[in-house]
Amino acid sequence: MNNLTANKIFNANMTKTMGCTDIGVVGYIASIGAYILRNKKIKTVHLIMSEELYKNAVNVGVPGLRTSGLNKALALGILLKNPKKQLSVFETVTNDDISKIDKLLNEIEVKIEYKKFDDTVLYEELYLTSFEGDEVRIIIKDFYDNVISVTRNKERLSLYEKDALIGRVNKYKINNYDEILDFVNKGDFSDLDELFNVANIQYNNARSEIKEQHGDFLVEDLPNNQKTCLYDLSNFLRKHITVPATKRMQGDIYTVYGVAGSGNLGIGTLVTPLFLAQALNLSEEMKRKLVVLSFFTSVYVKQEMNVVTVLCGTGHATGCSAAAVTAFAKKASRDEIKEAINIYLSSSMGFVCDGAKLSCTYKVAFAAMNGMIAAKMVLDHTSKYDGFGINKLDIDETIKNLGKLNNEILSSANKGIIDLI
C-alpha cells in the first residue's frame, strides 16, 4: 500500500454523519427533494428502501427528536432543505423545526415500503409530488451518499448526483493484512492528516461526554498500576464507546465520523487507539501508527463483509481493530498481531445484527473489550489456536471466510431477522 492508495481508501471510507447513518440517509434524500421543490407545496412522499436499510433505520432515534420514526425523519429532512449537509443534514435542526413536524405530517401523504433488491443491499428511492403538479424522483444506491439519479418532471438534474463510488472503492482495495502492517511499520503517513484530525475530534468528544455524565472512566481516573492492566483498560474503553454511541443512537444532536459506512464503527475504530495511546503514555509516532492500523484493519474487515446480512460487521471490525492495536502497542510480533485478530474472531463469528438500535452501543463496546482481551491472551501465551473451522491460521483466509459467511451463506437469513423485528 502506498500513500496515494491509503489516501484514496481513507476518502472512500470516512464520512461525517449526524446520528445513525441509516436514519441520516433518510433525512438526506428528503432534504434533496424538498430543496428541489422549495417553492412548491409538497403533496405526497413515497419512500422505497432495501430491506437491509429499513432494518437498520426503523428503530433508531432521529437526531434532535430522541425518538424513532421514518416518517419523522422524512419530515425533518423536508423542513431542513439542506442537501449540502449530506449525511450530516440533521446537525442544523432547531426546536422550531421540531415543532413543525406533526403539522407537516398531517398535510402530506406519506407512504413507506421496503423490499429485497437482488443487486444491492443499500437502496433508497424517494418520489415526491407537489400540489402544483411537480414530481421529483431521487435514487441513492450502494453507498449512503451515492446519489445516482435525480429527476424533476422527468428532466435529469445531474447537479445533485454524485460520481459512482463503487469503481473508486474497488480500485483501491487492501490485498492482504501484511500490506497494512508494512504500511504502518514504514510510518510514512503523508496525506493522512485528516485521519488523525478526525480521530482526535472523536476521542475528545467521547471524553467530553464522559465528563458531562460525571463518570470516573477517563484515563486519568485510573491508578498508575492499573494503566498497564488490559482488563481494567478494557472496562474503561467500554465507557469511551458506549457513551458517544448512545448519544447518536438515541437521537441526540451528536456528530460522528463514520468508518466504512458505520458511525459506531467510526467510534470504535478511532477512539480505541487514542485511548490506548494515552493510557500507555505512548509516543506521538506510536499513536499515529495505532490510528492508522486501527482504521485500515476495520476497513479491511468491512471490505470483505461487503453485504449487509445478519452478521454485525461493525462489531467484527471493531473487535479486530482493537485486538490489532492492543497487540501492536504491546510490541507484539507480526504473527502475534494476526493471532490476536484470529482469537477475537474465533469467539465472535456469531455476532448477530438484528437491526440498528440503542443496544448496538453495547455490541460495539463489548467487541472492543473482547478484542483487547484477545490480544492479552496472545501476549500472555495463554491462547492456543488450531486453525480448524472457519478461522484459519492465515488471517487473510479467516477474514475472507468471514466475508463468505456474511455475503453468501447468511445472506438469505436477513429476511427472517426482518420478520422478527
Short mmCIF file of C-alpha atoms in Angstrom, two decimals:
data_model
loop_
_atom_site.label_atom_id
_atom_site.label_comp_id
_atom_site.label_asym_id
_atom_site.label_seq_id
_atom_site.Cartn_x
_atom_site.Cartn_y
_atom_site.Cartn_z
CA MET A 1 0.00 0.00 0.00
CA ASN A 2 1.41 3.40 -0.97
CA ASN A 3 0.40 6.85 0.23
CA LEU A 4 -1.89 7.50 -2.75
CA THR A 5 -3.77 4.24 -2.20
CA ALA A 6 -4.00 4.91 1.54
CA ASN A 7 -5.42 8.37 0.94
CA LYS A 8 -7.96 7.07 -1.59
CA ILE A 9 -9.09 4.34 0.80
CA PHE A 10 -9.41 6.93 3.57
CA ASN A 11 -11.54 9.25 1.46
CA ALA A 12 -13.79 6.38 0.34
CA ASN A 13 -14.34 5.09 3.87
CA MET A 14 -14.64 8.17 6.06
CA THR A 15 -17.94 10.05 6.24
CA LYS A 16 -19.19 12.77 8.56
CA THR A 17 -22.61 11.83 9.91
CA MET A 18 -25.18 13.11 12.36
CA GLY A 19 -26.95 10.39 14.31
CA CYS A 20 -27.21 6.86 12.98
CA THR A 21 -26.10 6.77 9.32
CA ASP A 22 -29.10 4.70 8.26
CA ILE A 23 -31.55 7.31 9.52
CA GLY A 24 -29.30 10.09 8.24
CA VAL A 25 -29.66 8.91 4.65
CA VAL A 26 -33.46 9.12 5.03
CA GLY A 27 -33.17 12.77 6.05
CA TYR A 28 -30.62 13.40 3.31
CA ILE A 29 -32.76 12.10 0.45
CA ALA A 30 -35.79 14.01 1.76
CA SER A 31 -33.73 17.17 2.00
CA ILE A 32 -32.71 16.87 -1.65
CA GLY A 33 -36.30 16.52 -2.78
CA ALA A 34 -37.56 19.35 -0.59
CA TYR A 35 -34.83 21.68 -1.82
CA ILE A 36 -35.74 20.97 -5.45
CA LEU A 37 -39.42 21.69 -4.63
CA ARG A 38 -38.62 24.53 -2.23
CA ASN A 39 -41.08 26.92 -3.87
CA LYS A 40 -43.86 24.34 -4.05
CA LYS A 41 -46.22 22.76 -1.53
CA ILE A 42 -45.46 19.05 -1.17
CA LYS A 43 -48.45 16.75 -1.54
CA THR A 44 -47.15 13.16 -1.36
CA VAL A 45 -43.96 11.42 -0.24
CA HIS A 46 -43.27 7.81 -1.22
CA LEU A 47 -40.11 6.16 0.15
CA ILE A 48 -38.88 2.77 -1.05
CA MET A 49 -36.00 1.18 0.88
CA SER A 50 -33.99 -2.01 0.63
CA GLU A 51 -34.99 -4.29 3.49
CA GLU A 52 -31.47 -4.13 4.91
CA LEU A 53 -31.57 -0.34 5.10
CA TYR A 54 -35.04 -0.45 6.60
CA LYS A 55 -33.87 -2.90 9.29
CA ASN A 56 -31.12 -0.52 10.37
CA ALA A 57 -33.21 2.65 10.31
CA VAL A 58 -36.65 1.82 11.67
CA ASN A 59 -35.75 1.67 15.37
CA VAL A 60 -33.00 4.29 15.78
CA GLY A 61 -33.53 7.75 17.19
CA VAL A 62 -33.92 10.71 14.84
CA PRO A 63 -31.34 13.36 15.82
CA GLY A 64 -32.97 16.12 17.82
CA LEU A 65 -36.14 14.11 18.47
CA ARG A 66 -34.78 11.32 20.72
CA THR A 67 -37.40 9.01 19.26
CA SER A 68 -37.58 6.76 16.21
CA GLY A 69 -39.81 7.12 13.17
CA LEU A 70 -39.01 7.04 9.46
CA ASN A 71 -41.89 9.40 8.71
CA LYS A 72 -40.48 11.90 11.22
CA ALA A 73 -37.02 11.62 9.66
CA LEU A 74 -38.55 12.32 6.25
CA ALA A 75 -40.48 15.31 7.60
CA LEU A 76 -37.42 16.73 9.30
CA GLY A 77 -35.35 16.36 6.14
CA ILE A 78 -38.08 18.16 4.18
CA LEU A 79 -38.17 21.01 6.69
CA LEU A 80 -34.38 21.43 6.70
CA LYS A 81 -34.00 21.56 2.89
CA ASN A 82 -30.20 21.45 3.12
CA PRO A 83 -28.81 18.69 0.87
CA LYS A 84 -25.30 20.18 1.02
CA LYS A 85 -25.03 18.77 4.53
CA GLN A 86 -25.50 15.25 3.11
CA LEU A 87 -25.43 12.68 5.96
CA SER A 88 -24.98 15.48 8.49
CA VAL A 89 -28.25 17.08 7.46
CA PHE A 90 -29.71 16.80 10.96
CA GLU A 91 -26.93 18.78 12.65
CA THR A 92 -28.73 22.07 11.95
CA VAL A 93 -32.08 21.01 13.42
CA THR A 94 -33.72 23.54 15.75
CA ASN A 95 -36.65 23.42 18.14
CA ASP A 96 -38.59 25.43 15.58
CA ASP A 97 -38.07 22.66 13.01
CA ILE A 98 -39.14 20.01 15.51
CA SER A 99 -42.32 21.89 16.38
CA LYS A 100 -43.40 21.80 12.72
CA ILE A 101 -43.06 18.05 12.15
CA ASP A 102 -46.54 16.94 13.25
CA LYS A 103 -48.22 19.72 11.29
CA LEU A 104 -46.30 18.78 8.15
CA LEU A 105 -47.15 15.09 8.51
CA ASN A 106 -50.83 16.00 8.76
CA GLU A 107 -50.61 17.94 5.50
CA ILE A 108 -48.79 15.41 3.31
CA GLU A 109 -49.47 11.81 2.40
CA VAL A 110 -46.54 9.58 3.38
CA LYS A 111 -46.00 6.02 2.18
CA ILE A 112 -43.00 3.92 3.25
CA GLU A 113 -42.22 0.45 1.99
CA TYR A 114 -39.24 -1.88 1.82
CA LYS A 115 -38.31 -4.83 -0.34
CA LYS A 116 -35.41 -7.04 -1.38
CA PHE A 117 -33.14 -5.89 -4.21
CA ASP A 118 -31.05 -8.57 -5.91
CA ASP A 119 -28.23 -6.27 -6.98
CA THR A 120 -27.71 -4.20 -3.82
CA VAL A 121 -28.36 -4.10 -0.09
CA LEU A 122 -28.48 -0.34 0.12
CA TYR A 123 -31.21 1.24 -1.98
CA GLU A 124 -33.40 4.22 -1.28
CA GLU A 125 -35.81 5.82 -3.72
CA LEU A 126 -37.91 8.86 -2.91
CA TYR A 127 -40.80 10.08 -5.01
CA LEU A 128 -42.37 13.45 -4.16
CA THR A 129 -45.26 15.31 -5.77
CA SER A 130 -46.47 18.84 -5.24
CA PHE A 131 -49.96 20.32 -5.29
CA GLU A 132 -48.83 22.30 -8.33
CA GLY A 133 -48.27 19.09 -10.30
CA ASP A 134 -44.47 18.75 -9.99
CA GLU A 135 -42.78 15.43 -9.31
CA VAL A 136 -39.25 14.57 -8.15
CA ARG A 137 -37.61 11.16 -8.03
CA ILE A 138 -34.27 10.54 -6.29
CA ILE A 139 -32.30 7.30 -6.04
CA ILE A 140 -29.43 6.51 -3.65
CA LYS A 141 -27.72 3.18 -4.17
CA ASP A 142 -24.84 1.05 -2.83
CA PHE A 143 -23.40 3.76 -0.56
CA TYR A 144 -25.16 6.11 1.82
CA ASP A 145 -24.14 9.26 -0.02
CA ASN A 146 -24.12 7.85 -3.54
CA VAL A 147 -26.92 9.76 -5.31
CA ILE A 148 -27.14 8.08 -8.71
CA SER A 149 -30.28 9.69 -10.15
CA VAL A 150 -32.32 12.86 -9.61
CA THR A 151 -35.16 13.83 -11.93
CA ARG A 152 -37.68 16.65 -11.79
CA ASN A 153 -40.67 16.36 -14.09
CA LYS A 154 -38.71 13.67 -15.97
CA GLU A 155 -35.73 16.02 -16.50
CA ARG A 156 -32.45 14.69 -15.12
CA LEU A 157 -30.71 17.04 -12.69
CA SER A 158 -27.06 15.98 -12.74
CA LEU A 159 -26.17 18.77 -10.31
CA TYR A 160 -27.33 16.66 -7.38
CA GLU A 161 -25.77 13.40 -8.49
CA LYS A 162 -22.53 12.09 -7.09
CA ASP A 163 -19.97 10.15 -9.10
CA ALA A 164 -20.44 6.44 -8.53
CA LEU A 165 -18.28 5.25 -5.66
CA ILE A 166 -18.12 1.54 -6.45
CA GLY A 167 -15.35 1.83 -9.01
CA ARG A 168 -13.30 4.03 -6.74
CA VAL A 169 -13.60 1.70 -3.79
CA ASN A 170 -12.90 -1.45 -5.80
CA LYS A 171 -9.90 0.17 -7.47
CA TYR A 172 -8.21 0.79 -4.15
CA LYS A 173 -8.52 -2.41 -2.19
CA ILE A 174 -6.38 -3.88 0.57
CA ASN A 175 -4.96 -7.14 -0.75
CA ASN A 176 -3.79 -8.76 2.48
CA TYR A 177 -3.07 -7.93 6.11
CA ASP A 178 0.70 -7.82 5.61
CA GLU A 179 0.10 -4.87 3.31
CA ILE A 180 -1.40 -2.99 6.25
CA LEU A 181 1.39 -3.94 8.63
CA ASP A 182 4.07 -2.98 6.10
CA PHE A 183 2.45 0.42 5.63
CA VAL A 184 2.15 1.02 9.39
CA ASN A 185 5.73 -0.03 10.12
CA LYS A 186 7.03 2.22 7.36
CA GLY A 187 5.47 5.16 9.19
CA ASP A 188 5.09 7.49 6.21
CA PHE A 189 1.56 8.86 6.61
CA SER A 190 1.63 11.85 4.32
CA ASP A 191 -1.85 12.84 3.11
CA LEU A 192 -3.48 11.24 6.18
CA ASP A 193 -3.51 14.32 8.40
CA GLU A 194 -7.30 14.42 8.20
CA LEU A 195 -7.48 10.90 9.62
CA PHE A 196 -5.53 11.99 12.71
CA ASN A 197 -7.60 15.15 12.99
CA VAL A 198 -10.87 13.20 12.88
CA ALA A 199 -9.57 10.65 15.39
CA ASN A 200 -8.68 13.42 17.83
CA ILE A 201 -12.12 15.01 17.42
CA GLN A 202 -13.86 11.69 18.02
CA TYR A 203 -11.76 10.86 21.09
CA ASN A 204 -12.08 14.30 22.65
CA ASN A 205 -15.83 14.28 22.07
CA ALA A 206 -16.08 10.93 23.86
CA ARG A 207 -14.06 12.28 26.78
CA SER A 208 -16.23 15.40 26.98
CA GLU A 209 -19.42 13.34 27.14
CA ILE A 210 -17.99 11.11 29.88
CA LYS A 211 -17.05 14.20 31.89
CA GLU A 212 -20.53 15.63 31.40
CA GLN A 213 -22.01 12.45 32.83
CA HIS A 214 -19.64 12.76 35.81
CA GLY A 215 -18.23 9.32 35.09
CA ASP A 216 -14.85 8.31 36.52
CA PHE A 217 -13.84 6.42 33.41
CA LEU A 218 -11.16 8.67 31.93
CA VAL A 219 -7.55 7.55 31.67
CA GLU A 220 -6.52 9.93 34.43
CA ASP A 221 -9.03 8.28 36.76
CA LEU A 222 -7.07 5.02 36.65
CA PRO A 223 -4.31 4.49 39.24
CA ASN A 224 -0.93 4.15 37.52
CA ASN A 225 -0.58 0.49 38.43
CA GLN A 226 -3.87 -0.25 36.65
CA LYS A 227 -2.96 1.52 33.42
CA THR A 228 -0.94 -1.48 32.35
CA CYS A 229 -3.73 -3.95 33.14
CA LEU A 230 -5.61 -4.68 29.94
CA TYR A 231 -8.61 -6.00 31.85
CA ASP A 232 -9.01 -2.64 33.63
CA LEU A 233 -8.32 -0.73 30.41
CA SER A 234 -10.92 -2.73 28.51
CA ASN A 235 -13.58 -1.74 31.03
CA PHE A 236 -12.70 1.93 30.68
CA LEU A 237 -12.59 1.58 26.89
CA ARG A 238 -16.14 0.22 27.04
CA LYS A 239 -17.31 3.52 28.50
CA HIS A 240 -15.47 5.54 25.84
CA ILE A 241 -17.50 3.73 23.19
CA THR A 242 -20.92 3.28 24.79
CA VAL A 243 -21.29 6.93 25.82
CA PRO A 244 -20.84 8.54 22.37
CA ALA A 245 -22.54 5.64 20.58
CA THR A 246 -25.58 6.00 22.84
CA LYS A 247 -25.74 9.72 22.06
CA ARG A 248 -26.09 9.09 18.34
CA MET A 249 -28.33 6.03 18.53
CA GLN A 250 -30.92 7.62 20.80
CA GLY A 251 -31.24 10.66 18.56
CA ASP A 252 -29.17 13.38 20.21
CA ILE A 253 -27.52 16.09 18.16
CA TYR A 254 -24.09 14.49 18.06
CA THR A 255 -21.68 14.45 15.13
CA VAL A 256 -19.77 11.25 14.43
CA TYR A 257 -17.30 10.35 11.69
CA GLY A 258 -18.31 7.02 10.24
CA VAL A 259 -15.82 4.43 9.02
CA ALA A 260 -16.79 2.11 6.15
CA GLY A 261 -20.41 3.26 6.37
CA SER A 262 -20.87 2.91 10.14
CA GLY A 263 -20.85 5.68 12.73
CA ASN A 264 -20.47 3.21 15.61
CA LEU A 265 -17.53 1.64 13.80
CA GLY A 266 -16.05 5.13 13.48
CA ILE A 267 -16.26 5.49 17.25
CA GLY A 268 -14.78 2.08 17.99
CA THR A 269 -12.09 2.38 15.36
CA LEU A 270 -10.84 5.88 16.16
CA VAL A 271 -11.39 6.12 19.91
CA THR A 272 -9.68 2.84 20.80
CA PRO A 273 -6.14 3.66 19.58
CA LEU A 274 -6.10 7.13 21.16
CA PHE A 275 -7.43 5.80 24.45
CA LEU A 276 -4.76 3.11 24.46
CA ALA A 277 -2.00 5.55 23.49
CA GLN A 278 -2.90 7.87 26.35
CA ALA A 279 -3.21 5.08 28.89
CA LEU A 280 0.14 3.59 27.96
CA ASN A 281 1.79 7.01 27.54
CA LEU A 282 2.95 6.19 24.03
CA SER A 283 4.92 8.49 21.75
CA GLU A 284 3.26 10.63 19.10
CA GLU A 285 4.74 8.39 16.42
CA MET A 286 3.32 5.27 18.02
CA LYS A 287 -0.05 6.94 18.50
CA ARG A 288 -0.25 7.74 14.79
CA LYS A 289 0.69 4.17 13.92
CA LEU A 290 -2.08 2.84 16.14
CA VAL A 291 -4.66 5.10 14.48
CA VAL A 292 -3.59 4.01 11.01
CA LEU A 293 -3.50 0.33 11.99
CA SER A 294 -6.95 0.53 13.58
CA PHE A 295 -8.50 2.35 10.64
CA PHE A 296 -7.17 0.06 7.91
CA THR A 297 -7.88 -3.09 9.92
CA SER A 298 -11.54 -2.07 10.20
CA VAL A 299 -11.69 -1.15 6.52
CA TYR A 300 -10.13 -4.48 5.54
CA VAL A 301 -12.69 -6.48 7.52
CA LYS A 302 -15.62 -4.44 6.14
CA GLN A 303 -14.13 -4.71 2.64
CA GLU A 304 -14.68 -8.46 2.82
CA MET A 305 -18.05 -8.15 4.59
CA ASN A 306 -19.48 -6.13 1.73
CA VAL A 307 -23.09 -7.27 2.02
CA VAL A 308 -25.43 -6.31 4.85
CA THR A 309 -26.68 -9.52 6.47
CA VAL A 310 -27.41 -10.86 9.95
CA LEU A 311 -23.74 -10.61 10.95
CA CYS A 312 -22.67 -7.47 12.78
CA GLY A 313 -19.91 -6.07 10.57
CA THR A 314 -19.40 -3.14 12.92
CA GLY A 315 -18.77 -5.46 15.84
CA HIS A 316 -16.41 -7.72 13.91
CA ALA A 317 -14.37 -4.84 12.52
CA THR A 318 -14.18 -3.08 15.90
CA GLY A 319 -13.05 -6.23 17.69
CA CYS A 320 -10.42 -6.98 15.07
CA SER A 321 -9.01 -3.46 15.13
CA ALA A 322 -8.97 -3.40 18.95
CA ALA A 323 -7.11 -6.72 19.04
CA ALA A 324 -4.59 -5.50 16.47
CA VAL A 325 -3.78 -2.13 18.08
CA THR A 326 -3.55 -3.65 21.57
CA ALA A 327 -1.07 -6.25 20.40
CA PHE A 328 0.87 -3.68 18.38
CA ALA A 329 1.02 -1.23 21.31
CA LYS A 330 2.48 -4.02 23.45
CA LYS A 331 5.19 -4.63 20.84
CA ALA A 332 3.79 -7.96 19.70
CA SER A 333 5.30 -9.67 16.68
CA ARG A 334 3.60 -9.65 13.29
CA ASP A 335 2.36 -13.19 13.78
CA GLU A 336 1.05 -12.35 17.26
CA ILE A 337 -0.93 -9.37 15.92
CA LYS A 338 -2.58 -11.63 13.37
CA GLU A 339 -3.22 -14.28 16.01
CA ALA A 340 -4.89 -11.70 18.26
CA ILE A 341 -7.37 -10.93 15.47
CA ASN A 342 -7.91 -14.64 14.92
CA ILE A 343 -8.55 -15.27 18.60
CA TYR A 344 -11.12 -12.49 18.67
CA LEU A 345 -12.92 -13.79 15.58
CA SER A 346 -12.85 -17.38 16.83
CA SER A 347 -15.21 -16.39 19.65
CA SER A 348 -17.38 -13.88 17.79
CA MET A 349 -18.36 -15.34 14.42
CA GLY A 350 -21.97 -15.48 15.61
CA PHE A 351 -22.21 -11.76 16.38
CA VAL A 352 -25.72 -11.14 15.00
CA CYS A 353 -27.17 -7.91 13.68
CA ASP A 354 -30.88 -7.61 14.45
CA GLY A 355 -31.29 -4.04 13.29
CA ALA A 356 -29.72 -0.78 14.40
CA LYS A 357 -30.94 0.37 17.81
CA LEU A 358 -29.70 1.51 21.20
CA SER A 359 -28.31 -1.87 22.25
CA CYS A 360 -25.86 -1.72 19.33
CA THR A 361 -23.79 0.56 21.55
CA TYR A 362 -23.08 -2.41 23.82
CA LYS A 363 -22.25 -4.69 20.95
CA VAL A 364 -19.54 -2.42 19.62
CA ALA A 365 -18.21 -1.72 23.13
CA PHE A 366 -18.07 -5.40 24.08
CA ALA A 367 -16.38 -6.13 20.74
CA ALA A 368 -13.63 -3.62 21.56
CA MET A 369 -13.25 -5.06 25.06
CA ASN A 370 -13.04 -8.61 23.74
CA GLY A 371 -10.56 -7.56 21.08
CA MET A 372 -8.31 -6.12 23.77
CA ILE A 373 -8.63 -9.30 25.86
CA ALA A 374 -7.87 -11.45 22.80
CA ALA A 375 -4.61 -9.52 22.40
CA LYS A 376 -3.82 -10.09 26.09
CA MET A 377 -4.34 -13.83 25.68
CA VAL A 378 -1.81 -13.85 22.88
CA LEU A 379 0.66 -11.68 24.78
CA ASP A 380 0.34 -13.91 27.85
CA HIS A 381 0.82 -17.01 25.67
CA THR A 382 -2.40 -18.46 27.08
CA SER A 383 -4.14 -18.87 23.74
CA LYS A 384 -3.98 -21.97 21.61
CA TYR A 385 -5.17 -21.64 18.06
CA ASP A 386 -5.52 -24.69 15.82
CA GLY A 387 -6.89 -23.25 12.57
CA PHE A 388 -9.88 -25.60 12.32
CA GLY A 389 -13.32 -24.41 11.29
CA ILE A 390 -13.98 -21.01 9.78
CA ASN A 391 -10.93 -19.46 11.43
CA LYS A 392 -7.72 -20.46 9.67
CA LEU A 393 -4.10 -19.99 10.72
CA ASP A 394 -3.72 -17.46 7.89
CA ILE A 395 -5.57 -14.29 8.99
CA ASP A 396 -6.37 -13.34 5.40
CA GLU A 397 -8.12 -16.68 4.92
CA THR A 398 -10.05 -16.16 8.14
CA ILE A 399 -11.26 -12.69 7.12
CA LYS A 400 -12.18 -13.94 3.65
CA ASN A 401 -14.14 -16.80 5.25
CA LEU A 402 -15.91 -14.22 7.41
CA GLY A 403 -16.80 -12.38 4.22
CA LYS A 404 -18.09 -15.58 2.58
CA LEU A 405 -20.15 -16.43 5.67
CA ASN A 406 -21.59 -12.92 5.60
CA ASN A 407 -22.02 -12.34 1.87
CA GLU A 408 -23.10 -15.78 0.66
CA ILE A 409 -24.08 -18.25 3.36
CA LEU A 410 -26.14 -15.96 5.59
CA SER A 411 -27.48 -13.52 3.01
CA SER A 412 -30.86 -15.25 2.92
CA ALA A 413 -31.21 -15.11 6.72
CA ASN A 414 -31.76 -11.37 6.63
CA LYS A 415 -35.44 -11.70 5.78
CA GLY A 416 -36.00 -13.86 8.83
CA ILE A 417 -34.44 -11.21 11.08
CA ILE A 418 -36.59 -8.50 9.49
CA ASP A 419 -39.72 -10.61 10.05
CA LEU A 420 -38.77 -10.99 13.72
CA ILE A 421 -38.28 -7.25 14.03
#
